[in-house]
Amino acid sequence: MPYLKKYSLSFSDFIFQDIAKLALLLNAIEPRCGGVLFIGKKGTGKSTLLKAFKKIVSFLDYPFIEVPMSVTEEALLGGINIEETLNQGKRIYQRGLLGKAQGGFLLVEDINLFPNDILSLIFEVQSRGENIVEREGITLREPANFIILATMNLEEGEFSSHFLDRFGMCVIMDDIKDKERRKEIIRLNLQDFGNLRKDEEEIVKGILRSKELIKEVKLPDEIKDYIIELALKSAVAGHRADIFLMHAVKAYTAYLGEKEVKKEYVDEVAPLVLVHRKRLIEPPPPPQQEEEPQEEKEEQKQNQEKEKKETKQKEPLSSLPEGSIERFSQEKEEVFPVGESFKVKRILLKKDRIIREAVGRRTKTKIKGRGGRFVRSLIQEREEVAISATIRAASPFQIVRGRKDKLIIKEEDLRYKEKERKMRHIVIFVVDGSGSMGVENRMIQTKGAILSLLMDCYQKRDKIAMIVFRKDRAETVLPPTSSHELALKRLKEIPTGGKTPLSAGLMETYNLIRRLKLKEPYSRFLIFLITDGKANVSLTGKSVFEELQSLCSLLSSISSADFIVIDTEKKNKFIRMDIAFKVAEWLNARYYLVEDLKADSLLAIARAYKL
């Protein structure tokens, strides 16, 4: 849809998106509904609807502030008004966007493309309800109660589940494919509606009337119990769903002109609050079968016992004890296919203080030169002067310094830019290729997990290396490369069989990192150790566990390396060793099971629930 500036499409004439319009009206009635996130592809009308809603908000006399993609921390929180400070000779505060949004709405378009530190600031101030500014000699507090409205296109990037949960409501806006409906949208866009019309006057009056009526709305205990049951059934995390749903239902009741919440009102509003939080989709209950007669039960029992006896006589390999299978697998060598891939959950790594030249999309780092994003100004000397920060520092002293026309700047006023950019890592996959990995198709699942991680590395522009350990040695089968096609080829070729020389794998990893650091001293490394942990080969003749502990201590001392251990051992067995977990502790590494790597896919939720 074209922008409103050209066609002046009104809120009431925005058709076929009644749920989206209802979400906005409920937030206008009750600010504690928690804001709305609109998810949809380009052209589904997200921005157009919000600009139409802005007209409604203006007649309610609420602020409606838009946050630009290039916003800085100072623009958000506020800072010194340079012009007034120069004129008056003292620091004069200028409100930021968050302060200006007090009591109104804050619009963040394409929220998934904003830096996490900016989003953290916005949500922190919103949850606190207060904007605290402490910078350049200014210390002040101002109220900052606002409702966040945001849009995002899933095709342009993922969005953190942590930020997602902060929104009270979520609306998934689908493409309209019906021919007649599309014709109606074109017809409406070709009209010029001018100023506020009578139907929109009714909307404004309805919001004001509902804001008064909501004070009298009652929430019976049975409705509270029903809200809690819905939240538990949806397997949501935390209590935000219950709280937001309670406020939303009260607002909806007032919107209908009622004073008591009913169960059907909860059912109407619940999808708005739960769609982006629901984590489990319950399967439908199995159909009830008629009770079998007692004689048939006895006959069935006898047949089952007979089958068990026959099965025992010629027992297949898969039913043997796990240890027997592993001993058999150690002798047998096999190349397993690559399993199914999945969307990997976001892996956040800590920033460091090294100033480097950087390219990539993995981790934020401080950078040299003139590229990158301006984060803050510093007194410590850097390559680029922060002009606006320097002027702010000098402006309170201009009258004292006798300024007449030109600004008088001294050396102590100089401020410098600190910039940051995301960098790539050298990602090393250390893969267990021993015989135990072939049991119960573990290697198929493991290769599927590695393929998923390779796809994540491709998106982050990482370099990739691969080490495989099996039999009595470890080998670097793929030196660091940017070719993800070559990495996939090596992944498919990894054989399985033999013993588990985990110590050799760790030693080869240490040697590879040491060689790479000589070539690229400012590189950062991310090591994925993928194993079931059943080490049974020693390099030095010492105890395997003593050897592992000393090697892990050696690796964990490398400050530029982060470790992640992925445990492939089956945890549903009666006997399990959990050695990979101990290795993770010794490495100071993050520990995951393969299934823990899977991200909650917002796209899957969007496909499963059509509002």
Coordinates of C-alpha atoms in Angstrom, one line a residue:
M1 CA 0.0 0.0 0.0
P2 CA 1.3 3.5 -0.7
Y3 CA 2.0 5.9 2.1
L4 CA -0.7 8.0 3.7
K5 CA 1.2 11.3 2.8
K6 CA 0.0 10.7 -0.7
Y7 CA -3.4 9.2 -0.3
S8 CA -4.6 10.2 3.2
L9 CA -6.2 6.8 3.8
S10 CA -8.2 6.9 7.0
F11 CA -8.1 4.4 9.9
S12 CA -11.8 3.5 9.4
D13 CA -11.2 2.7 5.7
F14 CA -8.3 0.4 6.4
I15 CA -10.2 -2.8 5.5
F16 CA -9.7 -6.6 6.0
Q17 CA -7.4 -6.2 9.0
D18 CA -9.9 -5.9 11.9
I19 CA -7.8 -7.8 14.4
A20 CA -4.9 -5.4 13.8
K21 CA -7.1 -2.4 14.2
L22 CA -8.6 -3.9 17.4
A23 CA -5.1 -4.4 18.9
L24 CA -4.3 -0.7 18.4
L25 CA -7.7 0.5 19.8
L26 CA -7.2 -1.7 22.9
N27 CA -3.8 -0.2 23.6
A28 CA -5.3 3.3 23.2
I29 CA -7.9 2.4 25.8
E30 CA -5.6 0.7 28.2
P31 CA -1.8 1.5 28.0
R32 CA -1.1 -1.5 30.1
C33 CA -2.0 -3.8 27.2
G34 CA 1.8 -3.7 26.4
G35 CA 2.0 -2.4 22.8
V36 CA 1.7 -4.3 19.5
L37 CA 4.2 -6.0 17.2
F38 CA 3.0 -6.3 13.5
I39 CA 4.6 -9.1 11.5
G40 CA 4.2 -9.4 7.8
K41 CA 5.9 -9.2 4.4
K42 CA 6.4 -6.0 2.4
G43 CA 3.2 -4.5 1.2
T44 CA 0.8 -6.0 3.7
G45 CA -0.1 -2.6 5.1
K46 CA 1.8 -2.5 8.4
S47 CA 3.2 1.0 8.1
T48 CA 0.0 2.3 6.4
L49 CA -2.2 1.2 9.3
L50 CA 0.1 2.8 11.8
K51 CA 0.2 6.1 10.0
A52 CA -3.6 6.0 9.8
F53 CA -3.7 5.3 13.5
K54 CA -1.4 8.3 14.1
K55 CA -4.3 10.6 12.9
I56 CA -6.6 9.1 15.6
V57 CA -3.9 9.6 18.2
S58 CA -3.4 13.2 17.2
F59 CA -7.1 13.9 18.0
L60 CA -6.7 12.2 21.3
D61 CA -3.8 14.6 22.0
Y62 CA -1.3 11.9 22.6
P63 CA 2.3 12.1 21.5
F64 CA 3.3 9.8 18.5
I65 CA 7.0 9.6 18.2
E66 CA 8.8 7.7 15.4
V67 CA 12.3 6.2 16.0
P68 CA 14.6 6.4 12.9
M69 CA 16.9 3.5 12.1
S70 CA 20.0 5.7 12.6
V71 CA 19.0 6.8 16.1
T72 CA 21.8 7.3 18.6
E73 CA 21.8 6.8 22.4
E74 CA 21.9 10.6 22.9
A75 CA 18.9 11.1 20.6
L76 CA 16.9 8.5 22.5
L77 CA 17.7 9.6 26.1
G78 CA 18.4 13.3 25.6
G79 CA 21.4 15.6 26.0
I80 CA 22.7 19.1 25.8
N81 CA 20.9 21.7 23.6
I82 CA 23.9 23.3 21.9
E83 CA 22.3 26.5 20.7
E84 CA 20.7 27.4 24.1
T85 CA 23.8 26.4 26.0
L86 CA 25.9 28.8 23.8
N87 CA 23.5 31.6 24.3
Q88 CA 23.0 31.2 28.1
G89 CA 26.5 30.0 29.0
K90 CA 25.2 27.1 31.0
R91 CA 24.2 23.5 30.2
I92 CA 20.6 23.3 28.9
Y93 CA 19.0 19.9 28.6
Q94 CA 17.2 18.8 25.4
R95 CA 14.7 16.0 25.7
G96 CA 15.2 12.8 23.8
L97 CA 12.7 10.7 21.9
L98 CA 11.8 8.6 24.9
G99 CA 11.0 11.6 27.0
K100 CA 8.9 13.2 24.2
A101 CA 6.9 10.0 23.9
Q102 CA 5.7 10.4 27.5
G103 CA 2.0 9.4 27.8
G104 CA 1.8 8.4 24.1
F105 CA 3.1 6.0 21.5
L106 CA 6.6 5.1 20.3
L107 CA 6.8 3.7 16.7
V108 CA 9.7 1.5 15.8
E109 CA 9.5 0.3 12.2
D110 CA 11.6 -2.7 11.1
I111 CA 12.5 -3.4 14.7
N112 CA 14.4 -6.5 13.9
L113 CA 17.0 -4.4 12.0
F114 CA 17.8 -2.2 15.0
P115 CA 21.0 -2.8 17.1
N116 CA 20.3 -4.8 20.3
D117 CA 21.8 -2.1 22.5
I118 CA 19.4 0.5 21.2
L119 CA 16.4 -1.9 21.8
S120 CA 17.7 -2.7 25.3
L121 CA 17.7 1.0 26.1
I122 CA 14.1 1.5 24.8
F123 CA 12.7 -1.5 26.7
E124 CA 14.6 -0.8 29.9
V125 CA 13.3 2.8 30.0
Q126 CA 9.7 1.6 29.2
S127 CA 9.8 -1.1 32.0
R128 CA 11.2 1.4 34.5
G129 CA 8.7 4.1 33.5
E130 CA 11.4 6.7 34.0
N131 CA 14.2 8.1 31.8
I132 CA 17.5 8.7 33.8
V133 CA 20.0 10.9 32.0
E134 CA 23.6 11.1 33.4
R135 CA 26.0 12.6 30.9
E136 CA 28.3 15.6 30.3
G137 CA 27.5 17.2 33.7
I138 CA 23.8 16.6 33.5
T139 CA 21.9 14.4 35.9
L140 CA 18.1 14.4 35.8
R141 CA 15.1 12.1 35.8
E142 CA 11.9 12.4 33.8
P143 CA 8.8 10.2 33.5
A144 CA 8.7 8.0 30.4
N145 CA 5.5 6.0 30.1
F146 CA 4.9 5.1 26.5
I147 CA 3.4 2.3 24.4
I148 CA 5.7 0.6 21.8
L149 CA 4.2 -0.1 18.3
A150 CA 6.6 -1.9 16.0
T151 CA 6.7 -3.6 12.6
M152 CA 9.0 -6.3 11.3
N153 CA 9.4 -8.4 8.1
L154 CA 10.6 -12.0 9.0
E155 CA 12.4 -12.2 5.6
E156 CA 14.8 -9.5 6.6
G157 CA 16.1 -11.0 9.8
E158 CA 15.3 -12.8 13.1
F159 CA 14.1 -11.1 16.3
S160 CA 15.3 -12.0 19.8
S161 CA 12.7 -14.0 21.8
H162 CA 13.7 -11.8 24.8
F163 CA 12.5 -8.6 23.1
L164 CA 9.5 -10.4 21.5
D165 CA 8.1 -11.3 25.0
R166 CA 8.1 -7.6 25.9
F167 CA 5.2 -6.9 23.5
G168 CA 1.8 -7.4 25.0
M169 CA 0.3 -8.2 21.6
C170 CA 1.3 -9.5 18.2
V171 CA -0.5 -9.4 14.9
I172 CA 0.5 -11.4 11.9
M173 CA -0.6 -9.6 8.7
D174 CA -1.0 -11.9 5.7
D175 CA -1.2 -11.1 2.0
I176 CA -4.7 -10.6 0.7
K177 CA -5.1 -12.9 -2.3
D178 CA -8.8 -12.5 -3.0
K179 CA -9.3 -10.5 -6.2
E180 CA -12.3 -8.6 -5.1
R181 CA -10.7 -7.5 -1.9
R182 CA -7.6 -6.3 -3.7
K183 CA -9.8 -4.2 -6.1
E184 CA -11.5 -2.6 -3.0
I185 CA -8.1 -1.7 -1.6
I186 CA -7.1 0.0 -4.9
R187 CA -10.4 1.9 -5.0
L188 CA -10.0 3.3 -1.4
N189 CA -6.4 4.4 -2.1
L190 CA -7.5 6.5 -5.0
Q191 CA -9.8 8.6 -2.9
D192 CA -8.9 11.7 -0.9
F193 CA -10.7 11.8 2.4
G194 CA -9.3 15.0 3.8
N195 CA -9.6 15.7 7.5
L196 CA -11.2 13.7 10.2
R197 CA -14.6 12.2 9.1
K198 CA -17.7 11.4 11.2
D199 CA -16.9 7.7 11.5
E200 CA -13.4 8.5 12.8
E201 CA -15.0 11.0 15.2
E202 CA -17.0 8.1 16.6
I203 CA -13.8 6.0 17.0
V204 CA -12.2 8.8 19.0
K205 CA -15.3 9.3 21.2
G206 CA -15.5 5.5 21.6
I207 CA -11.9 5.4 22.9
L208 CA -12.5 8.2 25.4
R209 CA -15.8 6.6 26.5
S210 CA -14.1 3.2 27.0
K211 CA -11.2 4.8 29.0
E212 CA -13.8 6.0 31.5
L213 CA -15.8 2.8 31.5
I214 CA -12.8 0.5 32.1
K215 CA -12.6 1.8 35.6
E216 CA -15.9 0.0 36.4
V217 CA -15.1 -3.3 34.6
K218 CA -15.1 -6.3 36.9
L219 CA -13.0 -9.4 36.4
P220 CA -14.7 -12.4 38.2
D221 CA -12.5 -15.1 39.8
E222 CA -13.6 -17.7 37.3
I223 CA -12.4 -15.5 34.5
K224 CA -9.0 -15.1 36.2
D225 CA -8.8 -18.9 36.5
Y226 CA -9.7 -19.2 32.8
I227 CA -7.0 -16.7 31.8
I228 CA -4.4 -18.7 33.8
E229 CA -5.5 -22.0 32.3
L230 CA -5.1 -20.6 28.8
A231 CA -1.6 -19.4 29.6
L232 CA -0.6 -22.7 31.1
K233 CA -2.1 -24.6 28.2
S234 CA 0.0 -22.5 25.8
A235 CA 3.2 -23.3 27.8
V236 CA 4.2 -19.7 27.9
A237 CA 7.3 -18.6 29.9
G238 CA 6.9 -16.2 32.8
H239 CA 3.8 -14.2 33.8
R240 CA 3.6 -11.5 31.2
A241 CA 1.0 -13.4 29.2
D242 CA -1.4 -13.6 32.1
I243 CA -1.0 -9.9 33.0
F244 CA -1.3 -8.6 29.5
L245 CA -4.3 -10.8 28.7
M246 CA -6.1 -9.5 31.9
H247 CA -5.6 -5.9 30.8
A248 CA -6.5 -6.6 27.2
V249 CA -9.8 -8.4 28.2
K250 CA -10.8 -5.5 30.4
A251 CA -10.1 -3.0 27.6
Y252 CA -12.1 -5.2 25.2
T253 CA -15.0 -5.4 27.6
A254 CA -15.1 -1.6 28.0
Y255 CA -14.8 -1.3 24.2
L256 CA -18.0 -3.3 23.8
G257 CA -19.7 -1.1 26.4
E258 CA -20.0 -3.8 29.0
K259 CA -19.0 -3.8 32.7
E260 CA -18.3 -7.5 33.3
V261 CA -15.8 -9.7 31.5
K262 CA -17.2 -12.9 29.9
K263 CA -15.5 -16.0 28.8
E264 CA -16.1 -15.4 25.1
Y265 CA -14.4 -12.0 25.4
V266 CA -11.3 -13.8 26.6
D267 CA -11.4 -16.2 23.6
E268 CA -11.6 -13.2 21.3
V269 CA -8.6 -11.4 22.7
A270 CA -6.4 -14.4 23.7
P271 CA -4.8 -15.0 20.3
L272 CA -3.4 -11.4 20.2
V273 CA -1.6 -12.0 23.5
L274 CA -0.6 -15.7 23.1
V275 CA 0.3 -16.1 19.4
H276 CA 4.0 -15.0 19.9
R277 CA 4.4 -16.7 23.2
K278 CA 3.0 -20.1 22.6
R279 CA 5.7 -22.7 22.6
L280 CA 3.8 -26.0 22.5
I281 CA 1.1 -27.1 20.2
E282 CA -0.9 -29.8 21.9
P283 CA -1.8 -32.8 19.6
P284 CA -5.5 -33.6 19.4
P285 CA -6.6 -36.2 21.9
P286 CA -6.7 -39.7 20.5
P287 CA -10.2 -40.9 19.6
Q288 CA -11.9 -42.9 22.3
Q289 CA -12.0 -46.6 21.6
E290 CA -14.7 -48.9 22.8
E291 CA -13.7 -51.2 25.7
E292 CA -12.5 -54.6 24.5
P293 CA -14.1 -57.7 26.0
Q294 CA -12.0 -59.4 28.6
E295 CA -11.6 -62.6 26.5
E296 CA -10.1 -60.6 23.6
K297 CA -7.7 -58.8 26.0
E298 CA -6.4 -62.2 27.3
E299 CA -5.9 -63.5 23.8
Q300 CA -4.0 -60.4 22.8
K301 CA -1.8 -60.7 25.8
Q302 CA -0.9 -64.3 25.0
N303 CA 0.0 -63.4 21.4
Q304 CA 2.3 -60.6 22.5
E305 CA 4.2 -62.9 24.9
K306 CA 4.6 -65.4 22.0
E307 CA 6.0 -62.7 19.7
K308 CA 8.5 -61.6 22.4
K309 CA 9.8 -65.2 22.7
E310 CA 10.3 -65.5 18.9
T311 CA 12.0 -62.1 18.8
K312 CA 14.5 -63.1 21.5
Q313 CA 15.5 -66.2 19.5
K314 CA 16.8 -64.1 16.6
E315 CA 17.5 -60.8 18.2
P316 CA 18.4 -57.9 15.8
L317 CA 21.4 -55.7 16.3
S318 CA 19.3 -52.7 17.3
S319 CA 17.9 -54.6 20.4
L320 CA 21.3 -55.5 21.8
P321 CA 22.6 -53.6 24.9
E322 CA 24.2 -50.3 24.0
G323 CA 27.7 -51.4 25.0
S324 CA 27.5 -54.4 22.7
I325 CA 26.5 -52.2 19.7
E326 CA 29.3 -49.7 20.5
R327 CA 31.9 -52.5 20.5
F328 CA 30.6 -53.7 17.2
S329 CA 30.5 -50.2 15.8
Q330 CA 34.2 -49.6 16.8
E331 CA 35.3 -52.3 14.3
K332 CA 32.9 -51.3 11.6
E333 CA 33.5 -48.2 9.5
E334 CA 30.6 -46.4 7.8
V335 CA 29.8 -43.0 6.2
F336 CA 26.4 -41.7 7.4
P337 CA 24.2 -39.3 5.4
V338 CA 23.6 -35.7 6.6
G339 CA 20.4 -35.4 8.8
E340 CA 17.7 -32.7 8.6
S341 CA 18.8 -29.2 9.3
F342 CA 17.0 -26.6 11.5
K343 CA 17.1 -23.0 12.5
V344 CA 19.9 -22.5 15.1
K345 CA 19.1 -20.4 18.2
R346 CA 21.0 -17.2 18.5
I347 CA 24.5 -17.6 20.0
L348 CA 25.6 -14.4 21.8
L349 CA 29.3 -13.9 22.6
K350 CA 30.8 -11.3 24.8
K351 CA 32.5 -8.2 23.3
D352 CA 36.1 -7.6 23.9
R353 CA 38.2 -4.4 24.3
I354 CA 40.5 -5.0 21.3
I355 CA 40.5 -2.3 18.6
R356 CA 40.7 -4.1 15.3
E357 CA 39.8 -3.9 11.6
A358 CA 36.6 -6.0 11.3
V359 CA 34.3 -7.5 8.8
G360 CA 31.5 -10.0 9.3
R361 CA 28.2 -10.3 11.3
R362 CA 28.9 -12.3 14.4
T363 CA 30.1 -10.2 17.3
K364 CA 30.4 -6.5 18.0
T365 CA 33.9 -5.1 18.4
K366 CA 35.7 -1.8 18.6
I367 CA 37.2 -0.8 15.2
K368 CA 39.9 1.3 13.7
G369 CA 39.4 3.8 10.9
R370 CA 36.4 5.8 9.8
G371 CA 33.9 2.9 9.2
G372 CA 31.4 1.4 11.6
R373 CA 28.7 2.8 13.9
F374 CA 29.4 5.7 16.2
V375 CA 28.7 4.5 19.7
R376 CA 29.8 7.2 22.1
S377 CA 32.3 10.0 22.5
L378 CA 35.5 9.6 24.6
I379 CA 38.2 11.8 26.1
Q380 CA 40.8 9.2 25.2
E381 CA 42.4 10.1 21.8
R382 CA 41.1 8.2 18.7
E383 CA 41.5 8.7 15.0
E384 CA 38.3 10.7 14.5
V385 CA 37.0 13.7 16.4
A386 CA 33.4 13.7 17.6
I387 CA 32.5 17.2 16.5
S388 CA 29.1 17.5 18.1
A389 CA 30.4 16.1 21.5
T390 CA 33.3 18.6 21.3
I391 CA 31.0 21.5 20.7
R392 CA 28.8 20.4 23.6
A393 CA 31.8 20.2 25.9
A394 CA 33.0 23.7 24.9
S395 CA 29.7 25.5 24.7
P396 CA 29.2 26.2 28.5
F397 CA 32.5 28.1 28.7
Q398 CA 32.1 30.4 25.6
I399 CA 31.0 33.5 27.6
V400 CA 33.9 33.0 30.1
R401 CA 36.3 32.7 27.2
G402 CA 35.1 35.9 25.7
R403 CA 33.6 34.5 22.5
K404 CA 32.3 37.1 20.0
D405 CA 31.6 35.3 16.8
K406 CA 33.6 32.1 16.4
L407 CA 33.5 29.2 18.8
I408 CA 36.5 29.0 21.1
I409 CA 37.6 25.3 21.4
K410 CA 40.5 24.3 23.6
E411 CA 42.4 21.0 23.7
E412 CA 40.5 19.8 26.9
D413 CA 37.2 20.1 25.0
L414 CA 38.2 17.6 22.3
R415 CA 36.1 14.4 22.2
Y416 CA 36.8 11.4 20.0
K417 CA 34.5 8.9 18.4
E418 CA 34.4 5.3 19.6
K419 CA 33.0 3.1 16.8
E420 CA 32.0 -0.5 16.6
R421 CA 31.2 -3.0 13.9
K422 CA 30.4 -6.7 13.9
M423 CA 33.2 -9.1 13.1
R424 CA 33.5 -12.6 11.9
H425 CA 35.0 -15.5 13.8
I426 CA 37.1 -18.5 12.8
V427 CA 34.7 -21.3 13.7
I428 CA 36.4 -24.7 14.3
F429 CA 34.2 -27.8 14.3
V430 CA 35.8 -30.6 16.4
V431 CA 33.8 -33.7 15.5
D432 CA 33.8 -37.1 17.1
G433 CA 34.0 -39.7 14.4
S434 CA 34.3 -42.7 16.7
G435 CA 32.2 -45.9 16.4
S436 CA 29.9 -44.9 19.3
M437 CA 28.6 -42.0 17.2
G438 CA 27.2 -44.5 14.7
V439 CA 24.9 -46.1 17.4
E440 CA 21.2 -45.4 16.9
N441 CA 21.9 -43.1 13.9
R442 CA 23.6 -40.5 16.2
M443 CA 25.9 -39.4 13.4
I444 CA 23.0 -38.6 11.1
Q445 CA 21.5 -36.3 13.7
T446 CA 25.0 -34.9 14.5
K447 CA 25.7 -34.1 10.8
G448 CA 22.3 -32.4 10.6
A449 CA 23.2 -30.2 13.6
I450 CA 26.6 -29.3 12.0
L451 CA 24.9 -28.4 8.7
S452 CA 22.6 -26.1 10.6
L453 CA 25.6 -24.4 12.3
L454 CA 27.3 -24.1 8.9
M455 CA 24.3 -22.3 7.6
D456 CA 24.5 -19.9 10.6
C457 CA 28.2 -19.4 10.0
Y458 CA 27.5 -18.5 6.3
Q459 CA 25.0 -15.9 7.4
K460 CA 27.6 -14.4 9.8
R461 CA 30.4 -14.5 7.2
D462 CA 32.6 -16.7 9.4
K463 CA 35.6 -18.7 8.3
I464 CA 35.3 -22.4 9.0
A465 CA 37.7 -25.2 9.9
M466 CA 36.9 -28.8 10.7
I467 CA 38.8 -31.4 12.9
V468 CA 37.7 -35.1 13.1
F469 CA 39.0 -37.4 15.8
R470 CA 38.6 -41.2 15.5
K471 CA 40.6 -44.5 16.0
D472 CA 43.9 -43.2 17.6
R473 CA 44.4 -39.8 16.0
A474 CA 42.8 -36.4 15.2
E475 CA 43.1 -34.7 11.8
T476 CA 42.3 -31.3 10.4
V477 CA 40.2 -32.3 7.4
L478 CA 39.3 -28.7 6.5
P479 CA 41.8 -25.8 7.1
P480 CA 40.2 -22.4 7.7
T481 CA 38.2 -21.4 4.6
S482 CA 35.4 -19.1 3.6
S483 CA 34.0 -21.8 1.2
H484 CA 30.9 -23.2 2.9
E485 CA 30.4 -25.5 -0.1
L486 CA 33.7 -27.2 0.6
A487 CA 32.8 -27.5 4.3
L488 CA 29.5 -29.2 3.4
K489 CA 31.5 -31.6 1.1
R490 CA 33.9 -32.5 4.0
L491 CA 30.9 -33.0 6.3
K492 CA 29.3 -35.5 4.0
E493 CA 32.6 -37.5 3.8
I494 CA 33.2 -37.8 7.5
P495 CA 33.5 -41.6 8.3
T496 CA 32.5 -43.2 11.6
G497 CA 34.3 -46.1 13.3
G498 CA 37.0 -46.9 15.8
K499 CA 37.8 -45.7 19.3
T500 CA 37.3 -42.1 20.8
P501 CA 40.6 -40.2 21.0
L502 CA 39.0 -37.0 22.5
S503 CA 42.4 -35.9 23.9
A504 CA 43.9 -36.0 20.4
G505 CA 41.0 -33.9 19.2
L506 CA 41.6 -31.2 21.8
M507 CA 45.4 -31.2 21.2
E508 CA 44.9 -30.7 17.5
T509 CA 42.5 -27.9 18.2
Y510 CA 45.1 -26.2 20.4
N511 CA 47.8 -26.5 17.8
L512 CA 45.5 -25.2 15.0
I513 CA 44.6 -22.1 17.1
R514 CA 48.2 -21.4 17.9
R515 CA 49.2 -21.6 14.2
L516 CA 46.3 -19.3 13.2
K517 CA 47.1 -16.7 15.9
L518 CA 50.6 -16.3 14.4
K519 CA 49.0 -15.3 11.0
E520 CA 46.0 -13.4 12.3
P521 CA 46.8 -12.2 15.9
Y522 CA 43.5 -10.3 16.3
S523 CA 41.2 -13.1 15.2
R524 CA 38.5 -14.5 17.5
F525 CA 37.7 -18.2 17.6
L526 CA 34.5 -20.1 18.2
I527 CA 35.0 -23.8 18.8
F528 CA 32.2 -26.4 18.6
L529 CA 33.1 -29.6 20.3
I530 CA 30.6 -32.3 19.1
T531 CA 30.9 -35.6 20.9
D532 CA 29.2 -38.1 23.1
G533 CA 32.2 -37.8 25.5
K534 CA 33.1 -41.5 25.7
A535 CA 36.9 -41.0 25.5
N536 CA 38.9 -44.2 25.7
V537 CA 42.3 -43.3 24.1
S538 CA 45.2 -41.6 26.0
L539 CA 48.0 -39.7 24.3
T540 CA 50.5 -39.9 27.1
G541 CA 49.6 -43.1 28.9
K542 CA 48.1 -41.2 31.8
S543 CA 44.5 -41.5 32.9
V544 CA 42.2 -40.3 30.1
F545 CA 40.3 -38.0 32.5
E546 CA 43.5 -36.4 33.9
E547 CA 44.7 -35.9 30.4
L548 CA 41.4 -34.3 29.3
Q549 CA 41.3 -32.0 32.3
S550 CA 44.9 -30.7 31.7
L551 CA 44.1 -30.1 28.0
C552 CA 40.9 -28.3 28.8
S553 CA 42.8 -26.0 31.2
L554 CA 45.3 -25.3 28.4
L555 CA 42.5 -24.4 25.9
S556 CA 40.4 -22.3 28.3
S557 CA 43.4 -20.1 28.9
I558 CA 43.1 -18.7 25.3
S559 CA 41.3 -15.4 25.8
S560 CA 40.3 -15.0 22.2
A561 CA 38.5 -18.4 22.0
D562 CA 34.9 -19.3 23.0
F563 CA 33.9 -22.9 23.5
I564 CA 30.6 -24.7 23.0
V565 CA 30.2 -28.4 23.8
I566 CA 27.4 -30.2 22.0
D567 CA 26.6 -33.5 23.7
T568 CA 25.3 -36.3 21.4
E569 CA 25.0 -38.9 24.1
K570 CA 21.5 -40.4 24.5
K571 CA 20.1 -39.2 27.8
N572 CA 17.1 -41.6 28.0
K573 CA 19.3 -44.6 28.8
F574 CA 19.5 -46.1 32.3
I575 CA 23.3 -45.9 32.3
R576 CA 24.8 -42.6 31.0
M577 CA 28.3 -41.2 31.5
D578 CA 27.8 -37.4 31.1
I579 CA 31.5 -36.9 30.3
A580 CA 30.8 -34.2 27.7
F581 CA 29.2 -32.1 30.5
K582 CA 32.3 -32.4 32.6
V583 CA 34.5 -31.4 29.6
A584 CA 32.3 -28.4 29.2
E585 CA 32.9 -27.4 32.8
W586 CA 36.7 -27.8 32.4
L587 CA 36.6 -25.7 29.2
N588 CA 34.3 -23.0 30.8
A589 CA 32.2 -23.7 27.8
R590 CA 28.4 -23.5 27.1
Y591 CA 26.8 -26.9 27.1
Y592 CA 24.0 -28.0 24.8
L593 CA 22.2 -31.1 23.8
V594 CA 21.5 -31.2 20.0
E595 CA 17.8 -30.5 20.5
D596 CA 18.7 -27.4 22.7
L597 CA 20.3 -25.7 19.6
K598 CA 17.0 -25.4 17.9
A599 CA 15.5 -21.9 18.0
D600 CA 11.9 -21.1 18.6
S601 CA 10.9 -20.1 15.1
L602 CA 8.7 -17.1 14.9
L603 CA 8.1 -18.0 11.3
A604 CA 6.7 -21.4 12.3
I605 CA 4.4 -19.7 14.8
A606 CA 3.2 -17.3 12.1
R607 CA 2.4 -20.2 9.8
A608 CA 0.7 -22.2 12.6
Y609 CA -1.6 -19.4 13.7
K610 CA -3.5 -17.3 11.2
L611 CA -5.3 -14.4 12.9

